GROMACS .gro file of N, CA and C in nm:
model
  342
    1GLN      N    1  -0.902   1.617   0.920
    1GLN     CA    2  -0.932   1.529   0.808
    1GLN      C    3  -0.802   1.498   0.732
    2VAL      N    4  -0.792   1.374   0.686
    2VAL     CA    5  -0.672   1.328   0.618
    2VAL      C    6  -0.704   1.300   0.471
    3GLN      N    7  -0.617   1.348   0.384
    3GLN     CA    8  -0.631   1.317   0.241
    3GLN      C    9  -0.515   1.228   0.200
    4LEU      N   10  -0.547   1.123   0.126
    4LEU     CA   11  -0.445   1.030   0.078
    4LEU      C   12  -0.462   1.014  -0.072
    5VAL      N   13  -0.354   1.031  -0.144
    5VAL     CA   14  -0.358   1.021  -0.290
    5VAL      C   15  -0.258   0.915  -0.334
    6GLU      N   16  -0.310   0.812  -0.401
    6GLU     CA   17  -0.225   0.703  -0.451
    6GLU      C   18  -0.196   0.722  -0.599
    7SER      N   19  -0.086   0.666  -0.642
    7SER     CA   20  -0.052   0.665  -0.784
    7SER      C   21   0.033   0.543  -0.814
    8GLY      N   22   0.041   0.507  -0.942
    8GLY     CA   23   0.132   0.402  -0.985
    8GLY      C   24   0.068   0.271  -1.023
    9GLY      N   25  -0.063   0.260  -1.011
    9GLY     CA   26  -0.127   0.136  -1.051
    9GLY      C   27  -0.126   0.119  -1.201
   10GLY      N   28  -0.170   0.003  -1.247
   10GLY     CA   29  -0.176  -0.022  -1.389
   10GLY      C   30  -0.185  -0.169  -1.422
   11LEU      N   31  -0.157  -0.200  -1.548
   11LEU     CA   32  -0.164  -0.336  -1.599
   11LEU      C   33  -0.022  -0.386  -1.623
   12VAL      N   34   0.006  -0.506  -1.575
   12VAL     CA   35   0.140  -0.563  -1.591
   12VAL      C   36   0.125  -0.713  -1.610
   13GLN      N   37   0.220  -0.772  -1.680
   13GLN     CA   38   0.219  -0.917  -1.698
   13GLN      C   39   0.273  -0.986  -1.574
   14ALA      N   40   0.232  -1.109  -1.556
   14ALA     CA   41   0.283  -1.189  -1.444
   14ALA      C   42   0.436  -1.193  -1.449
   15GLY      N   43   0.495  -1.176  -1.331
   15GLY     CA   44   0.640  -1.171  -1.321
   15GLY      C   45   0.696  -1.031  -1.327
   16GLY      N   46   0.613  -0.936  -1.363
   16GLY     CA   47   0.656  -0.797  -1.374
   16GLY      C   48   0.654  -0.724  -1.242
   17SER      N   49   0.680  -0.593  -1.250
   17SER     CA   50   0.690  -0.511  -1.130
   17SER      C   51   0.608  -0.383  -1.148
   18LEU      N   52   0.562  -0.331  -1.035
   18LEU     CA   53   0.498  -0.200  -1.028
   18LEU      C   54   0.540  -0.133  -0.898
   19ARG      N   55   0.538  -0.001  -0.900
   19ARG     CA   56   0.568   0.075  -0.779
   19ARG      C   57   0.453   0.171  -0.752
   20LEU      N   58   0.392   0.155  -0.636
   20LEU     CA   59   0.285   0.243  -0.593
   20LEU      C   60   0.341   0.350  -0.500
   21SER      N   61   0.285   0.469  -0.510
   21SER     CA   62   0.325   0.579  -0.422
   21SER      C   63   0.202   0.644  -0.362
   22CYS      N   64   0.220   0.706  -0.248
   22CYS     CA   65   0.109   0.770  -0.178
   22CYS      C   66   0.160   0.887  -0.095
   23THR      N   67   0.081   0.993  -0.094
   23THR     CA   68   0.110   1.108  -0.009
   23THR      C   69  -0.010   1.138   0.078
   24ALA      N   70   0.014   1.155   0.206
   24ALA     CA   71  -0.090   1.190   0.301
   24ALA      C   72  -0.077   1.337   0.338
   25SER      N   73  -0.189   1.405   0.353
   25SER     CA   74  -0.188   1.545   0.393
   25SER      C   75  -0.311   1.574   0.477
   26GLY      N   76  -0.312   1.691   0.538
   26GLY     CA   77  -0.425   1.729   0.621
   26GLY      C   78  -0.388   1.731   0.767
   27SER      N   79  -0.481   1.692   0.852
   27SER     CA   80  -0.462   1.699   0.998
   27SER      C   81  -0.384   1.578   1.047
   28ILE      N   82  -0.254   1.578   1.022
   28ILE     CA   83  -0.169   1.465   1.061
   28ILE      C   84  -0.039   1.517   1.118
   29LYS      N   85   0.027   1.430   1.195
   29LYS     CA   86   0.158   1.464   1.249
   29LYS      C   87   0.263   1.451   1.138
   30ASP      N   88   0.385   1.491   1.171
   30ASP     CA   89   0.492   1.481   1.072
   30ASP      C   90   0.523   1.337   1.034
   31MET      N   91   0.505   1.245   1.126
   31MET     CA   92   0.537   1.105   1.098
   31MET      C   93   0.425   1.018   1.154
   32ASN      N   94   0.376   0.928   1.073
   32ASN     CA   95   0.267   0.838   1.115
   32ASN      C   96   0.295   0.697   1.065
   33ASP      N   97   0.230   0.601   1.129
   33ASP     CA   98   0.228   0.468   1.072
   33ASP      C   99   0.154   0.477   0.939
   34MET      N  100   0.206   0.409   0.837
   34MET     CA  101   0.139   0.410   0.706
   34MET      C  102   0.139   0.269   0.650
   35GLY      N  103   0.050   0.244   0.556
   35GLY     CA  104   0.041   0.109   0.503
   35GLY      C  105  -0.037   0.101   0.374
   36TRP      N  106  -0.044  -0.021   0.324
   36TRP     CA  107  -0.119  -0.051   0.202
   36TRP      C  108  -0.210  -0.172   0.228
   37SER      N  109  -0.332  -0.161   0.182
   37SER     CA  110  -0.422  -0.275   0.185
   37SER      C  111  -0.472  -0.297   0.042
   38ARG      N  112  -0.539  -0.408   0.020
   38ARG     CA  113  -0.593  -0.435  -0.113
   38ARG      C  114  -0.723  -0.512  -0.102
   39GLN      N  115  -0.804  -0.498  -0.206
   39GLN     CA  116  -0.929  -0.571  -0.212
   39GLN      C  117  -0.951  -0.620  -0.353
   40ALA      N  118  -0.960  -0.751  -0.366
   40ALA     CA  119  -0.989  -0.814  -0.494
   40ALA      C  120  -1.139  -0.834  -0.506
   41PRO      N  121  -1.191  -0.845  -0.627
   41PRO     CA  122  -1.335  -0.865  -0.646
   41PRO      C  123  -1.384  -0.988  -0.570
   42GLY      N  124  -1.489  -0.969  -0.492
   42GLY     CA  125  -1.548  -1.079  -0.419
   42GLY      C  126  -1.473  -1.122  -0.295
   43LYS      N  127  -1.369  -1.049  -0.259
   43LYS     CA  128  -1.289  -1.085  -0.142
   43LYS      C  129  -1.286  -0.971  -0.042
   44GLN      N  130  -1.252  -1.006   0.081
   44GLN     CA  131  -1.240  -0.903   0.185
   44GLN      C  132  -1.110  -0.825   0.167
   45ARG      N  133  -1.114  -0.703   0.216
   45ARG     CA  134  -0.992  -0.623   0.213
   45ARG      C  135  -0.891  -0.683   0.308
   46GLU      N  136  -0.764  -0.684   0.266
   46GLU     CA  137  -0.658  -0.736   0.350
   46GLU      C  138  -0.543  -0.635   0.358
   47LEU      N  139  -0.479  -0.631   0.475
   47LEU     CA  140  -0.363  -0.545   0.491
   47LEU      C  141  -0.244  -0.614   0.424
   48VAL      N  142  -0.178  -0.543   0.334
   48VAL     CA  143  -0.067  -0.600   0.258
   48VAL      C  144   0.066  -0.571   0.326
   49ALA      N  145   0.085  -0.445   0.366
   49ALA     CA  146   0.213  -0.407   0.424
   49ALA      C  147   0.193  -0.281   0.508
   50ALA      N  148   0.275  -0.268   0.612
   50ALA     CA  149   0.269  -0.150   0.697
   50ALA      C  150   0.410  -0.112   0.739
   51ILE      N  151   0.429   0.018   0.759
   51ILE     CA  152   0.556   0.067   0.810
   51ILE      C  153   0.523   0.160   0.927
   52PHE      N  154   0.593   0.139   1.037
   52PHE     CA  155   0.560   0.208   1.160
   52PHE      C  156   0.660   0.319   1.189
   53THR      N  157   0.622   0.408   1.279
   53THR     CA  158   0.712   0.519   1.314
   53THR      C  159   0.842   0.468   1.372
   54SER      N  160   0.842   0.346   1.426
   54SER     CA  161   0.964   0.285   1.480
   54SER      C  162   1.061   0.244   1.370
   55GLY      N  163   1.008   0.237   1.247
   55GLY     CA  164   1.088   0.188   1.136
   55GLY      C  165   1.061   0.042   1.103
   56ASN      N  166   0.992  -0.026   1.193
   56ASN     CA  167   0.956  -0.166   1.168
   56ASN      C  168   0.856  -0.176   1.055
   57THR      N  169   0.856  -0.291   0.989
   57THR     CA  170   0.761  -0.318   0.881
   57THR      C  171   0.691  -0.451   0.905
   58ASN      N  172   0.578  -0.466   0.841
   58ASN     CA  173   0.502  -0.589   0.854
   58ASN      C  174   0.440  -0.620   0.718
   59TYR      N  175   0.438  -0.749   0.681
   59TYR     CA  176   0.386  -0.788   0.551
   59TYR      C  177   0.289  -0.905   0.566
   60ALA      N  178   0.191  -0.910   0.477
   60ALA     CA  179   0.107  -1.028   0.467
   60ALA      C  180   0.191  -1.143   0.413
   61ASP      N  181   0.161  -1.264   0.457
   61ASP     CA  182   0.237  -1.380   0.413
   61ASP      C  183   0.240  -1.393   0.260
   62ALA      N  184   0.129  -1.356   0.196
   62ALA     CA  185   0.118  -1.373   0.051
   62ALA      C  186   0.215  -1.286  -0.028
   63VAL      N  187   0.269  -1.182   0.034
   63VAL     CA  188   0.355  -1.090  -0.041
   63VAL      C  189   0.497  -1.084   0.013
   64LYS      N  190   0.524  -1.155   0.121
   64LYS     CA  191   0.659  -1.152   0.179
   64LYS      C  192   0.763  -1.197   0.077
   65GLY      N  193   0.872  -1.121   0.071
   65GLY     CA  194   0.978  -1.152  -0.022
   65GLY      C  195   0.958  -1.096  -0.161
   66ARG      N  196   0.838  -1.045  -0.190
   66ARG     CA  197   0.809  -0.988  -0.322
   66ARG      C  198   0.779  -0.838  -0.314
   67PHE      N  199   0.714  -0.794  -0.208
   67PHE     CA  200   0.676  -0.654  -0.192
   67PHE      C  201   0.765  -0.589  -0.087
   68THR      N  202   0.794  -0.461  -0.108
   68THR     CA  203   0.872  -0.385  -0.012
   68THR      C  204   0.806  -0.250   0.011
   69ILE      N  205   0.778  -0.220   0.137
   69ILE     CA  206   0.721  -0.090   0.172
   69ILE      C  207   0.833   0.000   0.222
   70SER      N  208   0.827   0.128   0.185
   70SER     CA  209   0.931   0.222   0.228
   70SER      C  210   0.872   0.361   0.234
   71ARG      N  211   0.937   0.446   0.311
   71ARG     CA  212   0.894   0.585   0.317
   71ARG      C  213   0.961   0.664   0.204
   72GLY      N  214   0.889   0.761   0.153
   72GLY     CA  215   0.946   0.847   0.052
   72GLY      C  216   1.029   0.958   0.114
   73ASN      N  217   1.090   1.040   0.031
   73ASN     CA  218   1.173   1.149   0.082
   73ASN      C  219   1.088   1.258   0.147
   74ALA      N  220   0.971   1.282   0.094
   74ALA     CA  221   0.884   1.384   0.152
   74ALA      C  222   0.811   1.327   0.273
   75LYS      N  223   0.771   1.415   0.363
   75LYS     CA  224   0.702   1.369   0.483
   75LYS      C  225   0.571   1.301   0.446
   76ASN      N  226   0.539   1.201   0.520
   76ASN     CA  227   0.412   1.129   0.505
   76ASN      C  228   0.388   1.081   0.362
   77THR      N  229   0.493   1.032   0.302
   77THR     CA  230   0.480   0.962   0.175
   77THR      C  231   0.526   0.817   0.196
   78VAL      N  232   0.465   0.728   0.122
   78VAL     CA  233   0.500   0.588   0.135
   78VAL      C  234   0.493   0.522  -0.002
   79ASN      N  235   0.583   0.429  -0.026
   79ASN     CA  236   0.588   0.357  -0.151
   79ASN      C  237   0.570   0.208  -0.127
   80LEU      N  238   0.523   0.140  -0.230
   80LEU     CA  239   0.514  -0.005  -0.225
   80LEU      C  240   0.573  -0.059  -0.356
   81GLN      N  241   0.690  -0.118  -0.346
   81GLN     CA  242   0.755  -0.181  -0.461
   81GLN      C  243   0.705  -0.325  -0.469
   82MET      N  244   0.644  -0.358  -0.582
   82MET     CA  245   0.586  -0.490  -0.600
   82MET      C  246   0.659  -0.562  -0.713
   83ASN      N  247   0.727  -0.669  -0.678
   83ASN     CA  248   0.802  -0.748  -0.776
   83ASN      C  249   0.742  -0.887  -0.789
   84SER      N  250   0.780  -0.956  -0.895
   84SER     CA  251   0.732  -1.092  -0.919
   84SER      C  252   0.580  -1.101  -0.904
   85LEU      N  253   0.511  -1.010  -0.966
   85LEU     CA  254   0.365  -1.003  -0.951
   85LEU      C  255   0.298  -1.125  -1.009
   86LYS      N  256   0.189  -1.163  -0.943
   86LYS     CA  257   0.110  -1.280  -0.981
   86LYS      C  258  -0.032  -1.236  -1.014
   87PRO      N  259  -0.104  -1.313  -1.094
   87PRO     CA  260  -0.244  -1.277  -1.123
   87PRO      C  261  -0.328  -1.259  -0.996
   88GLU      N  262  -0.297  -1.334  -0.893
   88GLU     CA  263  -0.373  -1.322  -0.767
   88GLU      C  264  -0.343  -1.194  -0.691
   89ASP      N  265  -0.246  -1.115  -0.738
   89ASP     CA  266  -0.222  -0.984  -0.679
   89ASP      C  267  -0.316  -0.878  -0.736
   90THR      N  268  -0.393  -0.915  -0.837
   90THR     CA  269  -0.488  -0.821  -0.897
   90THR      C  270  -0.589  -0.775  -0.793
   91ALA      N  271  -0.599  -0.643  -0.776
   91ALA     CA  272  -0.687  -0.585  -0.674
   91ALA      C  273  -0.681  -0.433  -0.683
   92VAL      N  274  -0.769  -0.370  -0.610
   92VAL     CA  275  -0.757  -0.226  -0.585
   92VAL      C  276  -0.671  -0.210  -0.461
   93TYR      N  277  -0.567  -0.131  -0.472
   93TYR     CA  278  -0.473  -0.109  -0.362
   93TYR      C  279  -0.500   0.027  -0.300
   94TYR      N  280  -0.509   0.027  -0.167
   94TYR     CA  281  -0.541   0.148  -0.092
   94TYR      C  282  -0.425   0.186   0.000
   95CYS      N  283  -0.396   0.314   0.002
   95CYS     CA  284  -0.295   0.366   0.094
   95CYS      C  285  -0.362   0.410   0.222
   96GLY      N  286  -0.297   0.385   0.334
   96GLY     CA  287  -0.356   0.420   0.463
   96GLY      C  288  -0.258   0.493   0.553
   97CYS      N  289  -0.314   0.571   0.643
   97CYS     CA  290  -0.237   0.647   0.740
   97CYS      C  291  -0.306   0.636   0.875
   98ASN      N  292  -0.229   0.605   0.977
   98ASN     CA  293  -0.285   0.585   1.111
   98ASN      C  294  -0.267   0.710   1.195
   99THR      N  295  -0.375   0.783   1.216
   99THR     CA  296  -0.371   0.903   1.299
   99THR      C  297  -0.444   0.879   1.431
  100GLY      N  298  -0.453   0.754   1.468
  100GLY     CA  299  -0.533   0.714   1.583
  100GLY      C  300  -0.635   0.613   1.534
  101ASN      N  301  -0.688   0.640   1.419
  101ASN     CA  302  -0.764   0.545   1.340
  101ASN      C  303  -0.704   0.544   1.200
  102TRP      N  304  -0.720   0.434   1.132
  102TRP     CA  305  -0.665   0.426   0.996
  102TRP      C  306  -0.760   0.495   0.899
  103ASP      N  307  -0.704   0.589   0.822
  103ASP     CA  308  -0.776   0.652   0.711
  103ASP      C  309  -0.719   0.594   0.582
  104TRP      N  310  -0.806   0.578   0.483
  104TRP     CA  311  -0.765   0.514   0.358
  104TRP      C  312  -0.798   0.603   0.239
  105GLY      N  313  -0.716   0.591   0.133
  105GLY     CA  314  -0.738   0.667   0.012
  105GLY      C  315  -0.844   0.603  -0.076
  106GLN      N  316  -0.857   0.657  -0.197
  106GLN     CA  317  -0.959   0.610  -0.290
  106GLN      C  318  -0.919   0.482  -0.362
  107GLY      N  319  -0.792   0.453  -0.364
  107GLY     CA  320  -0.745   0.329  -0.424
  107GLY      C  321  -0.694   0.346  -0.566
  108THR      N  322  -0.607   0.253  -0.606
  108THR     CA  323  -0.555   0.249  -0.742
  108THR      C  324  -0.556   0.104  -0.789
  109GLN      N  325  -0.601   0.083  -0.911
  109GLN     CA  326  -0.619  -0.052  -0.964
  109GLN      C  327  -0.485  -0.110  -1.009
  110VAL      N  328  -0.461  -0.233  -0.966
  110VAL     CA  329  -0.346  -0.311  -1.013
  110VAL      C  330  -0.401  -0.437  -1.077
  111THR      N  331  -0.366  -0.459  -1.204
  111THR     CA  332  -0.412  -0.577  -1.275
  111THR      C  333  -0.291  -0.653  -1.328
  112VAL      N  334  -0.283  -0.781  -1.293
  112VAL     CA  335  -0.171  -0.866  -1.335
  112VAL      C  336  -0.227  -0.972  -1.429
  113SER      N  337  -0.183  -0.970  -1.552
  113SER     CA  338  -0.231  -1.066  -1.651
  113SER      C  339  -0.141  -1.190  -1.653
  114SER      N  340  -0.203  -1.303  -1.684
  114SER     CA  341  -0.128  -1.430  -1.685
  114SER      C  342  -0.068  -1.457  -1.821
   0.00000   0.00000   0.00000
């Protein structure tokens, strides 16, 4: 079983920045693919960013150039630096870890006011 704990959400004005962090623990290898998804009210969940064991990263078109995913110093930690935030970025953000299947955390709320 995998446990994922997110932190760093909150309320920010449009144009501002937030940094989300996540730590995965439990039955996992030392290094796994990790990522962030989000779900806004009334919308489907979408994958925002992922970082793979190869070091490659992938971003949704809506956040390219504004969000940066990176690994933390501790094993199985991942960060999401979000800059130039827009009201449409408002959502619950979930941290995920791929152990063969993607497991997701409980989520952290990000609200961007206009």
